[in-house]
Amino acid sequence: MTILDGKKISNDIKNEIAAEVEKMKANGEKVPHLAAIIVGDDGASLTYVGSKVKACERVGFESTLVKMPHTTSELELLKKIKELNEDDNIDGFIVQLPLPPQIDTQKVLLTVDPSKDVDGFHPENFGKMALDMSTFIPATPFGILELLQRYDVDTKGKHTVVIGRSHIVGRPMSILMSRKGWPGNSTVTLTHSNTKNIAQITTQADIIISALGVPNFLKAEMVKDDAVIIDVGITRVEDADHPKGYVITGDVDFENVSKKASFITPVPGGVGPMTIAMLLKNTLLAREQRKG
Ligand code: GUN
């Protein structure tokens, strides 16, 4: 069994990006600038956005954090997005999801300039991804592809089962794993909350990508020997013994599933850090595209 070490690989990627930034600086060029908008004060979202900003510092990017109160109206948020669209100093930006209920997420995503949409959530970019055109690939799926590639995991002709159909992970992942090329070329089954007999499907899988958000959902008896297991779950589970009062728990019963798996991502230290590294990679790409 091999651990897919997202902490290590994301660190390698950040070093590669930092080296690119050094070259930009040496040439007297502008360094990439990422902005993040966060609406409200959800603890987990604040932590994720904080990590994204910290990662920018680590690789030498400029960053801007825009904090808006949970009472922000849709109009106010759209106005802020338009400001960032027009700000020549910003190469790419993200609007952290989820948004409060008074705001229509689809309207928000449609307002982001596709050339600055480093999350890859705008329909134009999502469509390009589905059609194998060059574009920003959403950071979490992009991170999973990168992990599979750097560990030389064979995906061709394999049966990939994706659990969860979210627009951020499950849906794009199902498209990417079916694409011609590597990683891809696999036969994909996309399962979700209405799927019947899910264990019957997961036991047929060569590769399982779980993005459900239910702690320890995937048990050893749901997995065949030598399967590749990618755990995208990052649920905060209360734990009074832990200084923070919670522990981050994945979708996979790691202790038992890892005994059967050929490759497996840990939580934490698997997919999570890869997401941030690939957001930086998309921002570098956005900068290069703006340069012309
Ligand atoms: N919420 C959870 N994951 C993501 C992500 O990748 N990007 C944004 N903007 N919000 C998220």
PDB file of C-alpha atoms and ligand atoms in Angstrom:
ATOM      1  CA  MET A   1       0.000   0.000   0.000  1.00  0.00           C
ATOM      2  CA  THR A   2       1.297   3.434  -0.947  1.00  0.00           C
ATOM      3  CA  ILE A   3       0.150   6.629   0.738  1.00  0.00           C
ATOM      4  CA  LEU A   4      -0.621   9.385  -1.771  1.00  0.00           C
ATOM      5  CA  ASP A   5       1.176  12.093   0.188  1.00  0.00           C
ATOM      6  CA  GLY A   6      -0.592  15.327  -0.701  1.00  0.00           C
ATOM      7  CA  LYS A   7       1.385  17.257   1.876  1.00  0.00           C
ATOM      8  CA  LYS A   8       4.673  16.353   0.228  1.00  0.00           C
ATOM      9  CA  ILE A   9       3.481  16.723  -3.373  1.00  0.00           C
ATOM     10  CA  SER A  10       1.790  20.057  -2.675  1.00  0.00           C
ATOM     11  CA  ASN A  11       5.036  21.235  -1.130  1.00  0.00           C
ATOM     12  CA  ASP A  12       6.943  20.181  -4.268  1.00  0.00           C
ATOM     13  CA  ILE A  13       4.428  22.078  -6.434  1.00  0.00           C
ATOM     14  CA  LYS A  14       4.694  25.184  -4.243  1.00  0.00           C
ATOM     15  CA  ASN A  15       8.502  25.044  -4.588  1.00  0.00           C
ATOM     16  CA  GLU A  16       8.132  24.815  -8.379  1.00  0.00           C
ATOM     17  CA  ILE A  17       5.768  27.807  -8.382  1.00  0.00           C
ATOM     18  CA  ALA A  18       8.054  29.789  -6.057  1.00  0.00           C
ATOM     19  CA  ALA A  19      10.927  29.194  -8.493  1.00  0.00           C
ATOM     20  CA  GLU A  20       8.760  30.572 -11.339  1.00  0.00           C
ATOM     21  CA  VAL A  21       7.942  33.643  -9.241  1.00  0.00           C
ATOM     22  CA  GLU A  22      11.651  34.193  -8.567  1.00  0.00           C
ATOM     23  CA  LYS A  23      12.265  34.179 -12.323  1.00  0.00           C
ATOM     24  CA  MET A  24       9.450  36.705 -12.828  1.00  0.00           C
ATOM     25  CA  LYS A  25      10.974  38.960 -10.176  1.00  0.00           C
ATOM     26  CA  ALA A  26      14.459  38.648 -11.674  1.00  0.00           C
ATOM     27  CA  ASN A  27      13.006  39.757 -15.022  1.00  0.00           C
ATOM     28  CA  GLY A  28      11.339  42.739 -13.361  1.00  0.00           C
ATOM     29  CA  GLU A  29       7.871  41.327 -14.114  1.00  0.00           C
ATOM     30  CA  LYS A  30       4.745  41.680 -12.003  1.00  0.00           C
ATOM     31  CA  VAL A  31       4.169  38.665  -9.714  1.00  0.00           C
ATOM     32  CA  PRO A  32       0.786  36.858  -9.711  1.00  0.00           C
ATOM     33  CA  HIS A  33      -1.911  38.407  -7.505  1.00  0.00           C
ATOM     34  CA  LEU A  34      -4.770  36.269  -6.124  1.00  0.00           C
ATOM     35  CA  ALA A  35      -7.804  37.753  -4.375  1.00  0.00           C
ATOM     36  CA  ALA A  36     -10.367  35.850  -2.312  1.00  0.00           C
ATOM     37  CA  ILE A  37     -13.807  37.055  -1.289  1.00  0.00           C
ATOM     38  CA  ILE A  38     -15.380  35.536   1.788  1.00  0.00           C
ATOM     39  CA  VAL A  39     -18.921  36.388   2.849  1.00  0.00           C
ATOM     40  CA  GLY A  40     -19.871  35.666   6.480  1.00  0.00           C
ATOM     41  CA  ASP A  41     -17.915  34.112   9.306  1.00  0.00           C
ATOM     42  CA  ASP A  42     -18.201  30.328   8.908  1.00  0.00           C
ATOM     43  CA  GLY A  43     -15.213  28.916  10.799  1.00  0.00           C
ATOM     44  CA  ALA A  44     -14.244  26.259   8.249  1.00  0.00           C
ATOM     45  CA  SER A  45     -14.502  28.679   5.291  1.00  0.00           C
ATOM     46  CA  LEU A  46     -12.384  31.267   7.122  1.00  0.00           C
ATOM     47  CA  THR A  47      -9.759  28.599   7.787  1.00  0.00           C
ATOM     48  CA  TYR A  48      -9.664  27.515   4.120  1.00  0.00           C
ATOM     49  CA  VAL A  49      -9.409  31.071   2.832  1.00  0.00           C
ATOM     50  CA  GLY A  50      -6.742  31.849   5.432  1.00  0.00           C
ATOM     51  CA  SER A  51      -4.718  28.873   4.171  1.00  0.00           C
ATOM     52  CA  LYS A  52      -5.058  30.100   0.580  1.00  0.00           C
ATOM     53  CA  VAL A  53      -3.741  33.556   1.503  1.00  0.00           C
ATOM     54  CA  LYS A  54      -0.884  32.041   3.533  1.00  0.00           C
ATOM     55  CA  ALA A  55       0.041  29.834   0.573  1.00  0.00           C
ATOM     56  CA  CYS A  56       0.286  32.958  -1.620  1.00  0.00           C
ATOM     57  CA  GLU A  57       2.868  34.445   0.756  1.00  0.00           C
ATOM     58  CA  ARG A  58       4.791  31.174   0.766  1.00  0.00           C
ATOM     59  CA  VAL A  59       5.285  31.206  -3.042  1.00  0.00           C
ATOM     60  CA  GLY A  60       5.805  34.970  -3.378  1.00  0.00           C
ATOM     61  CA  PHE A  61       2.386  35.876  -4.832  1.00  0.00           C
ATOM     62  CA  GLU A  62       0.543  39.000  -3.853  1.00  0.00           C
ATOM     63  CA  SER A  63      -2.813  38.353  -2.201  1.00  0.00           C
ATOM     64  CA  THR A  64      -5.901  40.294  -1.183  1.00  0.00           C
ATOM     65  CA  LEU A  65      -8.538  39.026   1.217  1.00  0.00           C
ATOM     66  CA  VAL A  66     -11.953  40.683   0.909  1.00  0.00           C
ATOM     67  CA  LYS A  67     -14.102  39.977   3.976  1.00  0.00           C
ATOM     68  CA  MET A  68     -17.800  40.839   3.710  1.00  0.00           C
ATOM     69  CA  PRO A  69     -20.411  40.462   6.487  1.00  0.00           C
ATOM     70  CA  HIS A  70     -22.978  37.628   6.415  1.00  0.00           C
ATOM     71  CA  THR A  71     -25.698  40.242   5.821  1.00  0.00           C
ATOM     72  CA  THR A  72     -24.120  41.276   2.474  1.00  0.00           C
ATOM     73  CA  SER A  73     -26.724  41.602  -0.284  1.00  0.00           C
ATOM     74  CA  GLU A  74     -26.386  39.917  -3.656  1.00  0.00           C
ATOM     75  CA  LEU A  75     -26.041  43.330  -5.296  1.00  0.00           C
ATOM     76  CA  GLU A  76     -23.182  44.348  -2.982  1.00  0.00           C
ATOM     77  CA  LEU A  77     -21.317  41.118  -3.724  1.00  0.00           C
ATOM     78  CA  LEU A  78     -21.848  41.449  -7.490  1.00  0.00           C
ATOM     79  CA  LYS A  79     -20.496  45.010  -7.292  1.00  0.00           C
ATOM     80  CA  LYS A  80     -17.357  43.787  -5.506  1.00  0.00           C
ATOM     81  CA  ILE A  81     -16.867  41.052  -8.126  1.00  0.00           C
ATOM     82  CA  LYS A  82     -17.131  43.610 -10.925  1.00  0.00           C
ATOM     83  CA  GLU A  83     -14.515  45.726  -9.149  1.00  0.00           C
ATOM     84  CA  LEU A  84     -12.116  42.763  -9.091  1.00  0.00           C
ATOM     85  CA  ASN A  85     -12.933  41.946 -12.735  1.00  0.00           C
ATOM     86  CA  GLU A  86     -11.830  45.449 -13.701  1.00  0.00           C
ATOM     87  CA  ASP A  87      -8.827  45.685 -11.369  1.00  0.00           C
ATOM     88  CA  ASP A  88      -5.800  45.214 -13.609  1.00  0.00           C
ATOM     89  CA  ASN A  89      -3.633  44.423 -10.626  1.00  0.00           C
ATOM     90  CA  ILE A  90      -5.638  41.236  -9.812  1.00  0.00           C
ATOM     91  CA  ASP A  91      -4.802  38.219 -11.983  1.00  0.00           C
ATOM     92  CA  GLY A  92      -7.327  35.803 -10.521  1.00  0.00           C
ATOM     93  CA  PHE A  93      -9.866  35.601  -7.719  1.00  0.00           C
ATOM     94  CA  ILE A  94     -12.231  33.238  -6.000  1.00  0.00           C
ATOM     95  CA  VAL A  95     -15.502  33.653  -4.129  1.00  0.00           C
ATOM     96  CA  GLN A  96     -15.418  31.159  -1.273  1.00  0.00           C
ATOM     97  CA  LEU A  97     -18.483  28.871  -1.224  1.00  0.00           C
ATOM     98  CA  PRO A  98     -20.988  28.271   0.254  1.00  0.00           C
ATOM     99  CA  LEU A  99     -22.623  31.721   0.247  1.00  0.00           C
ATOM    100  CA  PRO A 100     -25.385  32.894   2.604  1.00  0.00           C
ATOM    101  CA  PRO A 101     -28.943  32.042   1.463  1.00  0.00           C
ATOM    102  CA  GLN A 102     -29.870  35.582   0.298  1.00  0.00           C
ATOM    103  CA  ILE A 103     -27.245  35.291  -2.466  1.00  0.00           C
ATOM    104  CA  ASP A 104     -27.796  33.342  -5.698  1.00  0.00           C
ATOM    105  CA  THR A 105     -24.569  31.366  -6.209  1.00  0.00           C
ATOM    106  CA  GLN A 106     -25.201  30.836  -9.929  1.00  0.00           C
ATOM    107  CA  LYS A 107     -25.510  34.597 -10.520  1.00  0.00           C
ATOM    108  CA  VAL A 108     -22.267  35.110  -8.614  1.00  0.00           C
ATOM    109  CA  LEU A 109     -20.336  32.520 -10.614  1.00  0.00           C
ATOM    110  CA  LEU A 110     -21.664  33.968 -13.897  1.00  0.00           C
ATOM    111  CA  THR A 111     -20.402  37.433 -12.914  1.00  0.00           C
ATOM    112  CA  VAL A 112     -16.751  36.399 -12.440  1.00  0.00           C
ATOM    113  CA  ASP A 113     -14.657  37.252 -15.515  1.00  0.00           C
ATOM    114  CA  PRO A 114     -13.789  33.806 -16.992  1.00  0.00           C
ATOM    115  CA  SER A 115     -10.180  34.925 -17.549  1.00  0.00           C
ATOM    116  CA  LYS A 116      -9.840  35.515 -13.780  1.00  0.00           C
ATOM    117  CA  ASP A 117     -11.904  32.499 -12.695  1.00  0.00           C
ATOM    118  CA  VAL A 118      -9.075  30.489 -11.121  1.00  0.00           C
ATOM    119  CA  ASP A 119     -11.656  28.200  -9.435  1.00  0.00           C
ATOM    120  CA  GLY A 120     -12.855  27.112 -12.906  1.00  0.00           C
ATOM    121  CA  PHE A 121     -16.492  27.439 -11.800  1.00  0.00           C
ATOM    122  CA  HIS A 122     -17.774  29.775 -14.558  1.00  0.00           C
ATOM    123  CA  PRO A 123     -19.938  27.863 -17.088  1.00  0.00           C
ATOM    124  CA  GLU A 124     -17.596  28.952 -19.885  1.00  0.00           C
ATOM    125  CA  ASN A 125     -14.619  27.354 -18.158  1.00  0.00           C
ATOM    126  CA  PHE A 126     -16.575  24.323 -16.987  1.00  0.00           C
ATOM    127  CA  GLY A 127     -17.794  23.805 -20.564  1.00  0.00           C
ATOM    128  CA  LYS A 128     -14.265  24.090 -21.924  1.00  0.00           C
ATOM    129  CA  MET A 129     -13.104  21.508 -19.376  1.00  0.00           C
ATOM    130  CA  ALA A 130     -15.862  19.118 -20.485  1.00  0.00           C
ATOM    131  CA  LEU A 131     -14.785  19.600 -24.115  1.00  0.00           C
ATOM    132  CA  ASP A 132     -11.053  18.987 -23.426  1.00  0.00           C
ATOM    133  CA  MET A 133     -10.188  22.609 -24.192  1.00  0.00           C
ATOM    134  CA  SER A 134      -7.431  24.406 -22.302  1.00  0.00           C
ATOM    135  CA  THR A 135      -8.915  26.182 -19.258  1.00  0.00           C
ATOM    136  CA  PHE A 136      -8.828  26.495 -15.459  1.00  0.00           C
ATOM    137  CA  ILE A 137      -9.635  23.088 -13.962  1.00  0.00           C
ATOM    138  CA  PRO A 138     -11.338  23.287 -10.528  1.00  0.00           C
ATOM    139  CA  ALA A 139      -8.602  23.037  -7.915  1.00  0.00           C
ATOM    140  CA  THR A 140      -9.691  19.900  -6.040  1.00  0.00           C
ATOM    141  CA  PRO A 141     -10.200  17.704  -9.143  1.00  0.00           C
ATOM    142  CA  PHE A 142      -6.996  19.206 -10.610  1.00  0.00           C
ATOM    143  CA  GLY A 143      -5.166  18.245  -7.410  1.00  0.00           C
ATOM    144  CA  ILE A 144      -6.453  14.674  -7.595  1.00  0.00           C
ATOM    145  CA  LEU A 145      -5.292  14.349 -11.230  1.00  0.00           C
ATOM    146  CA  GLU A 146      -1.874  15.686 -10.224  1.00  0.00           C
ATOM    147  CA  LEU A 147      -1.575  13.170  -7.354  1.00  0.00           C
ATOM    148  CA  LEU A 148      -2.499  10.266  -9.674  1.00  0.00           C
ATOM    149  CA  GLN A 149       0.056  11.504 -12.191  1.00  0.00           C
ATOM    150  CA  ARG A 150       2.936  12.062  -9.766  1.00  0.00           C
ATOM    151  CA  TYR A 151       2.447   8.583  -8.263  1.00  0.00           C
ATOM    152  CA  ASP A 152       2.149   7.065 -11.748  1.00  0.00           C
ATOM    153  CA  VAL A 153      -1.270   5.525 -10.996  1.00  0.00           C
ATOM    154  CA  ASP A 154      -2.687   3.651 -13.992  1.00  0.00           C
ATOM    155  CA  THR A 155      -6.221   4.826 -14.842  1.00  0.00           C
ATOM    156  CA  LYS A 156      -6.629   3.587 -18.435  1.00  0.00           C
ATOM    157  CA  GLY A 157      -9.521   1.154 -18.815  1.00  0.00           C
ATOM    158  CA  LYS A 158     -10.108   1.153 -15.057  1.00  0.00           C
ATOM    159  CA  HIS A 159     -13.515   1.463 -13.432  1.00  0.00           C
ATOM    160  CA  THR A 160     -13.637   4.739 -11.472  1.00  0.00           C
ATOM    161  CA  VAL A 161     -16.499   5.229  -9.037  1.00  0.00           C
ATOM    162  CA  VAL A 162     -17.073   8.819  -7.916  1.00  0.00           C
ATOM    163  CA  ILE A 163     -19.208   9.317  -4.802  1.00  0.00           C
ATOM    164  CA  GLY A 164     -20.982  12.699  -4.749  1.00  0.00           C
ATOM    165  CA  ARG A 165     -22.116  14.905  -7.645  1.00  0.00           C
ATOM    166  CA  SER A 166     -21.198  18.378  -6.322  1.00  0.00           C
ATOM    167  CA  HIS A 167     -20.306  21.020  -8.905  1.00  0.00           C
ATOM    168  CA  ILE A 168     -16.974  21.575  -7.119  1.00  0.00           C
ATOM    169  CA  VAL A 169     -15.683  17.995  -6.958  1.00  0.00           C
ATOM    170  CA  GLY A 170     -17.847  15.005  -7.969  1.00  0.00           C
ATOM    171  CA  ARG A 171     -19.300  16.277 -11.250  1.00  0.00           C
ATOM    172  CA  PRO A 172     -16.035  17.681 -12.696  1.00  0.00           C
ATOM    173  CA  MET A 173     -14.091  14.649 -11.415  1.00  0.00           C
ATOM    174  CA  SER A 174     -16.434  12.286 -13.266  1.00  0.00           C
ATOM    175  CA  ILE A 175     -15.853  14.220 -16.496  1.00  0.00           C
ATOM    176  CA  LEU A 176     -12.076  14.420 -16.073  1.00  0.00           C
ATOM    177  CA  MET A 177     -11.629  10.710 -15.315  1.00  0.00           C
ATOM    178  CA  SER A 178     -13.491   9.812 -18.517  1.00  0.00           C
ATOM    179  CA  ARG A 179     -11.416  12.138 -20.720  1.00  0.00           C
ATOM    180  CA  LYS A 180      -9.101  10.773 -23.368  1.00  0.00           C
ATOM    181  CA  GLY A 181      -5.589  10.920 -21.914  1.00  0.00           C
ATOM    182  CA  TRP A 182      -3.895  10.306 -18.616  1.00  0.00           C
ATOM    183  CA  PRO A 183      -5.032  10.484 -15.914  1.00  0.00           C
ATOM    184  CA  GLY A 184      -8.379   9.540 -17.450  1.00  0.00           C
ATOM    185  CA  ASN A 185      -9.517   6.985 -20.010  1.00  0.00           C
ATOM    186  CA  SER A 186     -11.407   5.214 -17.286  1.00  0.00           C
ATOM    187  CA  THR A 187     -15.009   4.008 -17.235  1.00  0.00           C
ATOM    188  CA  VAL A 188     -16.801   6.247 -14.765  1.00  0.00           C
ATOM    189  CA  THR A 189     -19.787   5.639 -12.531  1.00  0.00           C
ATOM    190  CA  LEU A 190     -21.064   8.745 -10.731  1.00  0.00           C
ATOM    191  CA  THR A 191     -22.977   7.818  -7.583  1.00  0.00           C
ATOM    192  CA  HIS A 192     -24.998  10.162  -5.366  1.00  0.00           C
ATOM    193  CA  SER A 193     -27.651  10.361  -2.649  1.00  0.00           C
ATOM    194  CA  ASN A 194     -30.243   8.554  -4.812  1.00  0.00           C
ATOM    195  CA  THR A 195     -27.949   5.694  -5.794  1.00  0.00           C
ATOM    196  CA  LYS A 196     -29.270   2.295  -4.732  1.00  0.00           C
ATOM    197  CA  ASN A 197     -26.972  -0.456  -3.425  1.00  0.00           C
ATOM    198  CA  ILE A 198     -23.896   1.745  -3.463  1.00  0.00           C
ATOM    199  CA  ALA A 199     -21.717  -1.010  -1.942  1.00  0.00           C
ATOM    200  CA  GLN A 200     -22.535  -3.233  -4.927  1.00  0.00           C
ATOM    201  CA  ILE A 201     -21.052  -0.523  -7.160  1.00  0.00           C
ATOM    202  CA  THR A 202     -18.043   0.441  -5.019  1.00  0.00           C
ATOM    203  CA  THR A 203     -16.947  -3.211  -4.697  1.00  0.00           C
ATOM    204  CA  GLN A 204     -16.579  -3.231  -8.523  1.00  0.00           C
ATOM    205  CA  ALA A 205     -14.356  -0.141  -8.513  1.00  0.00           C
ATOM    206  CA  ASP A 206     -10.654  -0.044  -9.356  1.00  0.00           C
ATOM    207  CA  ILE A 207     -10.554   3.609  -8.257  1.00  0.00           C
ATOM    208  CA  ILE A 208     -12.898   5.236  -5.724  1.00  0.00           C
ATOM    209  CA  ILE A 209     -13.079   9.017  -5.341  1.00  0.00           C
ATOM    210  CA  SER A 210     -15.274   9.886  -2.375  1.00  0.00           C
ATOM    211  CA  ALA A 211     -16.523  13.463  -2.033  1.00  0.00           C
ATOM    212  CA  LEU A 212     -19.552  12.930   0.152  1.00  0.00           C
ATOM    213  CA  GLY A 213     -18.754  14.645   3.466  1.00  0.00           C
ATOM    214  CA  VAL A 214     -19.949  11.742   5.628  1.00  0.00           C
ATOM    215  CA  PRO A 215     -17.208  10.720   8.104  1.00  0.00           C
ATOM    216  CA  ASN A 216     -16.027   7.106   7.770  1.00  0.00           C
ATOM    217  CA  PHE A 217     -18.705   6.304   5.163  1.00  0.00           C
ATOM    218  CA  LEU A 218     -16.516   4.024   3.046  1.00  0.00           C
ATOM    219  CA  LYS A 219     -15.856   0.778   4.929  1.00  0.00           C
ATOM    220  CA  ALA A 220     -13.431  -2.025   4.093  1.00  0.00           C
ATOM    221  CA  GLU A 221     -16.247  -4.359   2.951  1.00  0.00           C
ATOM    222  CA  MET A 222     -17.256  -1.755   0.311  1.00  0.00           C
ATOM    223  CA  VAL A 223     -13.843  -1.906  -1.355  1.00  0.00           C
ATOM    224  CA  LYS A 224     -12.122  -4.584  -3.415  1.00  0.00           C
ATOM    225  CA  ASP A 225      -8.510  -5.640  -2.911  1.00  0.00           C
ATOM    226  CA  ASP A 226      -5.906  -3.299  -4.444  1.00  0.00           C
ATOM    227  CA  ALA A 227      -8.356  -0.471  -5.131  1.00  0.00           C
ATOM    228  CA  VAL A 228      -7.067   3.114  -5.377  1.00  0.00           C
ATOM    229  CA  ILE A 229      -8.811   5.253  -2.748  1.00  0.00           C
ATOM    230  CA  ILE A 230      -9.092   9.046  -2.948  1.00  0.00           C
ATOM    231  CA  ASP A 231     -10.730  10.654   0.084  1.00  0.00           C
ATOM    232  CA  VAL A 232     -12.008  14.193  -0.473  1.00  0.00           C
ATOM    233  CA  GLY A 233     -13.998  14.354   2.804  1.00  0.00           C
ATOM    234  CA  ILE A 234     -12.971  17.000   5.333  1.00  0.00           C
ATOM    235  CA  THR A 235     -15.689  17.024   7.991  1.00  0.00           C
ATOM    236  CA  ARG A 236     -15.122  18.612  11.401  1.00  0.00           C
ATOM    237  CA  VAL A 237     -16.097  16.023  14.011  1.00  0.00           C
ATOM    238  CA  GLU A 238     -16.404  17.194  17.624  1.00  0.00           C
ATOM    239  CA  ASP A 239     -13.670  15.814  19.862  1.00  0.00           C
ATOM    240  CA  ALA A 240     -13.322  17.213  23.377  1.00  0.00           C
ATOM    241  CA  ASP A 241      -9.855  15.628  23.718  1.00  0.00           C
ATOM    242  CA  HIS A 242      -8.501  17.746  20.871  1.00  0.00           C
ATOM    243  CA  PRO A 243      -7.281  21.303  21.631  1.00  0.00           C
ATOM    244  CA  LYS A 244      -9.406  22.727  18.788  1.00  0.00           C
ATOM    245  CA  GLY A 245     -12.496  20.829  19.997  1.00  0.00           C
ATOM    246  CA  TYR A 246     -12.767  18.901  16.706  1.00  0.00           C
ATOM    247  CA  VAL A 247     -10.846  16.600  14.407  1.00  0.00           C
ATOM    248  CA  ILE A 248     -10.889  16.666  10.590  1.00  0.00           C
ATOM    249  CA  THR A 249     -12.345  13.356   9.426  1.00  0.00           C
ATOM    250  CA  GLY A 250     -12.471  11.914   5.926  1.00  0.00           C
ATOM    251  CA  ASP A 251     -15.164   9.858   4.144  1.00  0.00           C
ATOM    252  CA  VAL A 252     -12.991   6.735   4.367  1.00  0.00           C
ATOM    253  CA  ASP A 253     -12.479   4.388   7.321  1.00  0.00           C
ATOM    254  CA  PHE A 254      -8.736   4.740   6.755  1.00  0.00           C
ATOM    255  CA  GLU A 255      -7.572   2.218   9.340  1.00  0.00           C
ATOM    256  CA  ASN A 256      -9.405  -0.701   7.731  1.00  0.00           C
ATOM    257  CA  VAL A 257      -9.649   0.407   4.081  1.00  0.00           C
ATOM    258  CA  SER A 258      -5.892   1.114   3.873  1.00  0.00           C
ATOM    259  CA  LYS A 259      -5.218  -2.602   4.564  1.00  0.00           C
ATOM    260  CA  LYS A 260      -6.894  -3.477   1.236  1.00  0.00           C
ATOM    261  CA  ALA A 261      -5.924  -0.476  -0.914  1.00  0.00           C
ATOM    262  CA  SER A 262      -3.024  -0.238  -3.387  1.00  0.00           C
ATOM    263  CA  PHE A 263      -2.914   3.576  -3.062  1.00  0.00           C
ATOM    264  CA  ILE A 264      -4.789   5.756  -0.562  1.00  0.00           C
ATOM    265  CA  THR A 265      -4.917   9.431   0.437  1.00  0.00           C
ATOM    266  CA  PRO A 266      -4.835  10.249   4.154  1.00  0.00           C
ATOM    267  CA  VAL A 267      -7.027  12.905   5.821  1.00  0.00           C
ATOM    268  CA  PRO A 268      -5.575  15.333   6.637  1.00  0.00           C
ATOM    269  CA  GLY A 269      -2.556  15.562   4.331  1.00  0.00           C
ATOM    270  CA  GLY A 270      -4.032  14.076   1.162  1.00  0.00           C
ATOM    271  CA  VAL A 271      -6.339  15.955  -1.201  1.00  0.00           C
ATOM    272  CA  GLY A 272      -6.717  19.076   1.020  1.00  0.00           C
ATOM    273  CA  PRO A 273      -3.233  20.549   0.549  1.00  0.00           C
ATOM    274  CA  MET A 274      -3.346  19.660  -3.167  1.00  0.00           C
ATOM    275  CA  THR A 275      -6.401  21.904  -3.635  1.00  0.00           C
ATOM    276  CA  ILE A 276      -4.455  24.926  -2.433  1.00  0.00           C
ATOM    277  CA  ALA A 277      -1.380  24.108  -4.532  1.00  0.00           C
ATOM    278  CA  MET A 278      -3.508  23.810  -7.692  1.00  0.00           C
ATOM    279  CA  LEU A 279      -5.289  27.101  -6.983  1.00  0.00           C
ATOM    280  CA  LEU A 280      -1.827  28.686  -6.960  1.00  0.00           C
ATOM    281  CA  LYS A 281      -1.003  26.899 -10.203  1.00  0.00           C
ATOM    282  CA  ASN A 282      -4.178  28.275 -11.816  1.00  0.00           C
ATOM    283  CA  THR A 283      -3.276  31.763 -10.587  1.00  0.00           C
ATOM    284  CA  LEU A 284       0.193  31.470 -12.128  1.00  0.00           C
ATOM    285  CA  LEU A 285      -1.505  30.396 -15.366  1.00  0.00           C
ATOM    286  CA  ALA A 286      -3.888  33.378 -15.160  1.00  0.00           C
ATOM    287  CA  ARG A 287      -0.911  35.728 -14.753  1.00  0.00           C
ATOM    288  CA  GLU A 288       0.891  34.192 -17.735  1.00  0.00           C
ATOM    289  CA  GLN A 289      -2.233  34.480 -19.896  1.00  0.00           C
ATOM    290  CA  ARG A 290      -2.718  38.130 -18.936  1.00  0.00           C
ATOM    291  CA  LYS A 291       0.900  38.820 -19.849  1.00  0.00           C
ATOM    292  CA  GLY A 292      -0.125  37.679 -23.308  1.00  0.00           C
TER     293      GLY A 292
HETATM  294  N1  GUN B   1     -15.698  25.755  -1.008  1.00  0.00           N
HETATM  295  C1  GUN B   1     -15.234  24.493  -0.894  1.00  0.00           C
HETATM  296  N2  GUN B   1     -14.288  24.247  -1.826  1.00  0.00           N
HETATM  297  C2  GUN B   1     -14.152  25.384  -2.526  1.00  0.00           C
HETATM  298  C3  GUN B   1     -13.309  25.755  -3.611  1.00  0.00           C
HETATM  299  O1  GUN B   1     -12.503  24.982  -4.148  1.00  0.00           O
HETATM  300  N3  GUN B   1     -13.438  27.035  -4.051  1.00  0.00           N
HETATM  301  C4  GUN B   1     -14.330  27.906  -3.507  1.00  0.00           C
HETATM  302  N4  GUN B   1     -14.406  29.126  -4.014  1.00  0.00           N
HETATM  303  N5  GUN B   1     -15.121  27.592  -2.506  1.00  0.00           N
HETATM  304  C5  GUN B   1     -15.029  26.336  -2.008  1.00  0.00           C
END
